[in-house]
Amino acid sequence: MVRAIALRVFRVLRASIADDLTSLHETVENLLALIAFQPRPKDIGTFSAGRLKAHPSNHQRGHQEF
């Protein structure tokens, strides 16, 4: 009787742990996929305002306007 209850509890816990591990595995896979597809720093903001200001021709053009 006690053994049957212990086996049932063990099976329920094992199934719950297996579900949690599967969920964790999927979460880790999703995070790795996000990391793998992040743009490289040189690809970020190629035409952003900071990048345009740093470009010499734009810098000179700005002084000509004033």
Short mmCIF file of C-alpha atoms in Angstrom, two decimals:
data_model
loop_
_atom_site.label_atom_id
_atom_site.label_comp_id
_atom_site.label_asym_id
_atom_site.label_seq_id
_atom_site.Cartn_x
_atom_site.Cartn_y
_atom_site.Cartn_z
CA MET A 1 0.00 0.00 0.00
CA VAL A 2 2.68 2.53 1.02
CA ARG A 3 4.84 1.38 -1.86
CA ALA A 4 1.99 1.86 -4.35
CA ILE A 5 1.40 5.39 -3.07
CA ALA A 6 5.12 6.15 -3.19
CA LEU A 7 5.33 4.88 -6.78
CA ARG A 8 2.34 6.96 -7.81
CA VAL A 9 3.83 10.10 -6.19
CA PHE A 10 7.18 9.35 -7.84
CA ARG A 11 5.54 8.99 -11.27
CA VAL A 12 3.62 12.25 -10.87
CA LEU A 13 6.75 14.09 -9.75
CA ARG A 14 8.81 12.57 -12.56
CA ALA A 15 6.21 13.63 -15.14
CA SER A 16 6.10 17.13 -13.68
CA ILE A 17 9.89 17.41 -13.68
CA ALA A 18 10.02 16.12 -17.26
CA ASP A 19 7.49 18.78 -18.32
CA ASP A 20 9.51 21.47 -16.54
CA LEU A 21 12.73 20.31 -18.18
CA THR A 22 11.07 20.27 -21.60
CA SER A 23 9.80 23.79 -21.04
CA LEU A 24 13.23 24.93 -19.87
CA HIS A 25 14.85 23.31 -22.90
CA GLU A 26 12.45 25.13 -25.24
CA THR A 27 13.12 28.42 -23.47
CA VAL A 28 16.87 27.98 -23.78
CA GLU A 29 16.53 27.10 -27.47
CA ASN A 30 14.45 30.24 -28.05
CA LEU A 31 16.98 32.40 -26.24
CA LEU A 32 19.85 30.91 -28.25
CA ALA A 33 17.92 31.54 -31.45
CA LEU A 34 17.41 35.17 -30.45
CA ILE A 35 21.10 35.57 -29.66
CA ALA A 36 22.12 33.94 -32.94
CA PHE A 37 19.97 36.30 -35.02
CA GLN A 38 20.98 39.55 -33.29
CA PRO A 39 22.45 42.06 -35.73
CA ARG A 40 26.15 42.65 -35.41
CA PRO A 41 27.13 45.98 -33.83
CA LYS A 42 28.36 47.34 -37.16
CA ASP A 43 24.94 46.59 -38.70
CA ILE A 44 23.03 48.47 -36.00
CA GLY A 45 22.18 52.06 -36.84
CA THR A 46 24.19 52.34 -40.04
CA PHE A 47 22.09 55.35 -40.90
CA SER A 48 21.33 56.50 -37.37
CA ALA A 49 21.76 60.14 -36.40
CA GLY A 50 24.92 59.46 -34.42
CA ARG A 51 26.49 57.68 -37.33
CA LEU A 52 25.55 60.44 -39.77
CA LYS A 53 26.97 63.13 -37.50
CA ALA A 54 30.24 61.24 -37.32
CA HIS A 55 30.56 61.12 -41.10
CA PRO A 56 32.97 63.87 -42.30
CA SER A 57 30.88 64.99 -45.29
CA ASN A 58 27.82 65.45 -43.08
CA HIS A 59 29.88 67.28 -40.50
CA GLN A 60 31.18 69.73 -43.10
CA ARG A 61 27.73 70.15 -44.60
CA GLY A 62 26.39 71.10 -41.17
CA HIS A 63 28.96 73.89 -40.81
CA GLN A 64 28.18 75.21 -44.29
CA GLU A 65 24.53 75.62 -43.40
CA PHE A 66 25.32 77.92 -40.46
#
